């Protein structure tokens, strides 16, 4: 069994964020894809913590990042389930214009 170093775990988290960002295809009000916004934000966060040497702080940052990632994944999953449920519902019956 190998031990994962904090920097290796941080790299795994960064790659997981990049993979998840591919699921965001919408654009913001300025026409910028959310995928790019998320990637830029993740890059900035990781660059700010790049020279952190304290293993406890690194572990805490990675833990918070993993938790945030899981929350976003759960939100995506819930929204996908909602969309599937909406597709399974039968359409409302058509009303005749003569009955009004």
N, CA and C of each residue as an Amber inpcrd file, in Angstrom:
protein
   300
   0.8510000  -1.1690000   0.0000000   0.0000000   0.0000000   0.0000000
   0.8970000   1.2320000   0.0000000   0.6320000   2.1800000  -0.9160000
   1.4520000   3.3800000  -0.9880000   0.7570000   4.5330000  -0.2660000
   1.5520000   5.4230000   0.2460000   1.0540000   6.5980000   0.9490000
   0.9920000   7.7430000  -0.0530000  -0.1310000   8.4400000  -0.0590000
  -0.3020000   9.5580000  -0.9650000   0.2080000  10.8280000  -0.2940000
   1.0950000  11.5250000  -0.9660000   1.6130000  12.7750000  -0.4210000
   0.5730000  13.8710000  -0.6250000   0.6200000  14.9170000   0.2010000
  -0.3540000  16.0080000   0.0430000  -0.3070000  16.6440000  -1.3420000
   0.8860000  16.8010000  -1.9020000   0.9720000  17.4300000  -3.2240000
   0.3780000  16.5180000  -4.3030000   0.5590000  15.2380000  -4.1430000
  -0.0150000  14.2890000  -5.1020000  -1.5390000  14.2920000  -5.0000000
  -2.0380000  14.3600000  -3.7770000  -3.4890000  14.4230000  -3.5630000
  -4.0540000  15.7180000  -4.1370000  -3.3180000  16.8160000  -3.9900000
  -3.7630000  18.0940000  -4.5610000  -3.8310000  18.0040000  -6.0860000
  -2.8650000  17.3440000  -6.6910000  -2.8720000  17.1700000  -8.1450000
  -4.0700000  16.3240000  -8.5850000  -4.3620000  15.2770000  -7.8380000
  -5.5360000  14.4490000  -8.1480000  -6.8180000  15.2750000  -8.0750000
  -6.9130000  16.1350000  -7.0600000  -8.0820000  17.0030000  -6.9140000
  -8.1800000  17.9670000  -8.0860000  -7.0690000  18.5620000  -8.4690000
  -7.0640000  19.5110000  -9.5860000  -7.5370000  18.8350000 -10.8740000
  -7.0510000  17.6410000 -11.1160000  -7.4780000  16.9070000 -12.3130000
  -8.9550000  16.5380000 -12.2550000  -9.4520000  16.1920000 -11.0690000
 -10.8790000  15.8790000 -10.9150000 -11.7360000  17.1140000 -11.1990000
 -11.2640000  18.2710000 -10.7610000 -11.9900000  19.5200000 -11.0340000
 -12.0190000  19.7920000 -12.5310000 -10.8900000  19.5890000 -13.2000000
 -10.8500000  19.8100000 -14.6530000 -11.8030000  18.8500000 -15.3790000
 -11.8390000  17.5920000 -14.9370000 -12.7640000  16.6310000 -15.5640000
 -14.2110000  17.0470000 -15.3410000 -14.5180000  17.4910000 -14.1290000
 -15.8940000  17.9040000 -13.8300000 -16.2750000  19.1510000 -14.6170000
 -15.3170000  20.0340000 -14.8450000 -15.6300000  21.2770000 -15.5600000
 -16.1280000  21.0020000 -16.9760000 -15.7700000  19.8590000 -17.5400000
 -16.2370000  19.5260000 -18.8880000 -17.7470000  19.3320000 -18.9530000
 -18.3750000  19.1010000 -17.8120000 -19.8280000  18.8970000 -17.7910000
 -20.5970000  20.2080000 -17.8790000 -19.9050000  21.3270000 -17.7150000
 -20.5520000  22.6340000 -17.7670000 -20.4330000  23.1850000 -19.1840000
 -21.5330000  23.1720000 -19.9100000 -21.5120000  23.6080000 -21.3030000
 -22.1780000  24.9640000 -21.5040000 -22.8520000  25.4660000 -20.4820000
 -23.5330000  26.7540000 -20.6020000 -22.5370000  27.9030000 -20.5740000
 -22.9970000  29.0710000 -20.9840000 -22.1760000  30.2760000 -20.9530000
 -22.7760000  31.2620000 -19.9580000 -21.9400000  32.1630000 -19.4410000
 -22.4440000  33.1830000 -18.5270000 -23.0130000  34.3520000 -19.3230000
 -23.4080000  35.4180000 -18.6240000 -24.0490000  36.5610000 -19.2900000
 -23.1140000  37.2690000 -20.2670000 -21.8090000  37.0430000 -20.1450000
 -20.8390000  37.6570000 -21.0590000 -20.4670000  36.7390000 -22.2160000
 -21.0750000  35.5640000 -22.2630000 -20.7870000  34.6180000 -23.3300000
 -19.5810000  33.7340000 -23.0740000 -19.0320000  33.7970000 -21.8660000
 -17.8690000  32.9860000 -21.5150000 -18.3570000  31.6420000 -20.9940000
 -17.8580000  30.5420000 -21.5390000 -18.2980000  29.2230000 -21.0550000
 -17.9660000  29.0340000 -19.5720000 -18.9050000  28.4810000 -18.8190000
 -18.6860000  28.2170000 -17.3970000 -17.4950000  27.2940000 -17.2040000
 -17.2980000  26.4080000 -18.1380000 -16.1710000  25.4850000 -18.0720000
 -14.8580000  26.2700000 -17.9260000 -14.7030000  27.3040000 -18.7380000
 -13.4780000  28.1050000 -18.6880000 -13.3890000  28.9050000 -17.3930000
 -14.5080000  29.4200000 -16.9380000 -14.5260000  30.1730000 -15.6820000
 -14.1170000  29.2850000 -14.5150000 -14.6540000  28.0700000 -14.4770000
 -14.3150000  27.1360000 -13.4020000 -12.8450000  26.7380000 -13.4550000
 -12.3490000  26.4950000 -14.6400000 -10.9400000  26.1200000 -14.7770000
 -10.0100000  27.2480000 -14.3360000 -10.3440000  28.4640000 -14.7430000
  -9.5260000  29.6170000 -14.3720000  -9.5500000  29.8230000 -12.8500000
 -10.7250000  29.6590000 -12.2530000 -10.8550000  29.8090000 -10.8050000
 -10.0530000  28.7390000 -10.0680000 -10.1440000  27.4990000 -10.5300000
  -9.3810000  26.4140000  -9.9040000  -7.8890000  26.6750000 -10.0270000
  -7.4630000  27.1160000 -11.1860000  -6.0400000  27.3940000 -11.4040000
  -5.5480000  28.4750000 -10.4470000  -6.3590000  29.5270000 -10.3000000
  -5.9970000  30.6150000  -9.3930000  -5.8780000  30.1170000  -7.9590000
  -6.8640000  29.3280000  -7.5090000  -6.8360000  28.7910000  -6.1440000
  -5.5990000  27.9200000  -5.9110000  -5.3000000  27.0660000  -6.8500000
  -4.1520000  26.1770000  -6.6910000  -2.8350000  26.9450000  -6.7600000
  -2.7680000  27.9660000  -7.6100000  -1.5430000  28.7700000  -7.6950000
  -1.3060000  29.5350000  -6.3950000  -2.3920000  30.0140000  -5.7610000
  -2.2470000  30.7470000  -4.5070000  -1.6850000  29.8540000  -3.4020000
  -2.0040000  28.5720000  -3.4470000  -1.5430000  27.6460000  -2.4070000
  -0.3050000  26.8550000  -2.8330000   0.2520000  27.2080000  -3.9480000
   1.3540000  26.4360000  -4.5370000   2.5680000  26.2720000  -3.6240000
   2.9260000  27.3090000  -2.9140000   4.1450000  27.2700000  -2.1090000
   3.8780000  26.9870000  -0.6320000   2.6810000  26.5030000  -0.3420000
   2.3530000  26.1230000   1.0420000   3.1310000  24.8600000   1.3890000
   3.8140000  24.8770000   2.5270000   4.6390000  23.7390000   2.9190000
   4.0760000  22.9540000   4.0960000   3.1690000  23.5530000   4.8230000
   2.6230000  22.8900000   6.0070000   1.6770000  21.7650000   5.5780000
   2.0110000  20.5150000   5.8720000   1.1700000  19.3880000   5.4430000
  -0.2500000  19.4410000   5.9960000  -0.4100000  19.9970000   7.2050000
  -1.7570000  20.1020000   7.7800000  -2.6120000  21.0890000   7.0060000
  -2.0350000  22.2160000   6.6390000  -2.7830000  23.2110000   5.8620000
  -3.1090000  22.6530000   4.4830000  -2.1530000  21.9950000   3.8630000
  -2.3920000  21.3950000   2.5490000  -3.5060000  20.3560000   2.6450000
  -3.4500000  19.5220000   3.6840000  -4.4830000  18.4970000   3.8620000
  -5.8550000  19.1450000   4.0490000  -5.9040000  20.2400000   4.8140000
  -7.1780000  20.9340000   5.0290000  -7.6980000  21.5320000   3.7200000
  -6.8150000  22.1500000   2.9470000  -7.2200000  22.7250000   1.6590000
  -7.7490000  21.6390000   0.7170000  -7.0630000  20.5160000   0.6800000
  -7.4990000  19.4050000  -0.1830000  -8.8440000  18.8670000   0.3000000
  -9.0210000  18.7620000   1.6230000 -10.2750000  18.2540000   2.1620000
 -11.4460000  19.1790000   1.7990000 -11.2330000  20.4770000   1.9550000
 -12.2740000  21.4490000   1.6080000 -12.5600000  21.3770000   0.1060000
 -11.5160000  21.2560000  -0.6960000 -11.6960000  21.1400000  -2.1450000
 -12.4630000  19.8940000  -2.5310000 -12.1320000  18.7640000  -1.9080000
 -12.8520000  17.5050000  -2.1880000 -14.3200000  17.6190000  -1.7980000
 -14.5660000  18.2340000  -0.6450000 -15.9410000  18.4110000  -0.1810000
 -16.7320000  19.2750000  -1.1630000 -16.1240000  20.3670000  -1.6140000
 -16.7870000  21.2470000  -2.5900000 -17.0510000  20.5170000  -3.8980000
 -16.0830000  19.7440000  -4.3320000 -16.2330000  18.9720000  -5.5670000
 -17.3850000  17.9820000  -5.4510000 -17.4660000  17.2970000  -4.3050000
 -18.5480000  16.3350000  -4.1010000 -19.9070000  17.0280000  -4.0870000
 -19.9890000  18.2100000  -3.4980000 -21.2540000  18.9400000  -3.4770000
 -21.6930000  19.3190000  -4.8850000 -20.7540000  19.7520000  -5.7030000
 -21.0830000  20.1000000  -7.0920000 -21.5190000  18.8540000  -7.8550000
 -20.8030000  17.7430000  -7.6690000 -21.1760000  16.4910000  -8.3400000
 -22.5670000  16.0400000  -7.9240000 -22.8930000  16.1580000  -6.6340000
 -24.2210000  15.7780000  -6.1600000 -25.2890000  16.6840000  -6.7560000
 -24.9890000  17.9730000  -6.8690000 -25.9330000  18.9110000  -7.4750000
 -26.1940000  18.5690000  -8.9310000 -25.1470000  18.2260000  -9.6580000
 -25.3020000  17.8310000 -11.0650000 -26.1450000  16.5640000 -11.1550000
 -25.8560000  15.6170000 -10.2880000 -26.5870000  14.3500000 -10.2850000
 -28.0730000  14.5770000  -9.9830000 -28.3650000  15.4100000  -8.9770000
 -29.7700000  15.6980000  -8.6400000 -30.4830000  16.3720000  -9.8000000
 -29.8170000  17.3010000 -10.4630000 -30.4310000  18.0070000 -11.5930000
 -30.6830000  17.0420000 -12.7460000 -29.7690000  16.1150000 -12.9900000
 -29.9720000  15.1270000 -14.0390000 -31.1740000  14.2460000 -13.7190000
 -31.3160000  13.8580000 -12.4450000 -32.4790000  13.0590000 -12.0500000
 -33.7680000  13.8290000 -12.2520000 -33.7650000  15.1150000 -11.8980000
 -34.9510000  15.9490000 -12.1080000 -35.3240000  15.9970000 -13.5890000
 -34.3360000  16.1880000 -14.4350000 -34.5980000  16.2600000 -15.8750000
 -35.1510000  14.9350000 -16.3940000 -34.6090000  13.8250000 -15.9020000
 -35.1190000  12.5220000 -16.3190000 -36.5560000  12.3130000 -15.8460000
 -36.8510000  12.7210000 -14.6250000 -38.2130000  12.6010000 -14.1110000
 -39.1800000  13.4410000 -14.9290000 -38.7500000  14.6450000 -15.3100000
 -39.6060000  15.5100000 -16.1250000 -39.8840000  14.8920000 -17.4870000
 -38.9020000  14.1900000 -18.0360000 -39.0890000  13.5490000 -19.3380000
 -40.0370000  12.3650000 -19.2470000 -40.0700000  11.6970000 -18.0950000
 -40.9130000  10.5190000 -17.9300000 -42.3750000  10.8720000 -17.6890000
 -42.6430000  12.0890000 -17.2240000 -44.0180000  12.4950000 -16.9580000
 -44.7750000  12.6180000 -18.2750000 -46.0090000  12.1210000 -18.2810000
 -46.7830000  12.2600000 -19.5190000 -47.1600000  13.7290000 -19.7230000
 -47.2660000  14.1360000 -20.9710000 -47.6510000  15.5260000 -21.2310000
 -49.0940000  15.7520000 -20.7700000 -49.4280000  16.9740000 -20.4010000
 -50.8030000  17.2410000 -19.9840000 -51.7440000  17.0150000 -21.1620000
 -52.9790000  16.5840000 -20.8710000 -53.9240000  16.3440000 -21.9670000
 -54.2330000  17.6470000 -22.7010000 -54.4020000  17.5160000 -23.9960000
 -54.7170000  18.6900000 -24.8070000 -56.1790000  19.0380000 -24.5810000
 -56.4160000  20.3070000 -24.4120000 -57.7880000  20.7720000 -24.2380000
 -58.3310000  21.2300000 -25.5670000 -59.5470000  20.9020000 -25.7770000
 -60.1870000  21.3130000 -27.0180000 -60.5200000  22.7950000 -26.9530000
 -60.2430000  23.5490000 -28.0060000 -60.5860000  24.9770000 -27.9840000
 -62.1030000  25.1970000 -27.9580000 -62.8650000  24.1610000 -28.2940000
 -64.3230000  24.2900000 -28.3280000 -64.9390000  24.1980000 -26.9530000
 -64.1930000  23.6770000 -25.9740000 -64.7330000  23.5230000 -24.6190000
 -64.5500000  24.7740000 -23.7760000 -63.8490000  25.7450000 -24.2430000
 -63.6240000  26.9540000 -23.4470000 -64.6980000  27.9710000 -23.6350000
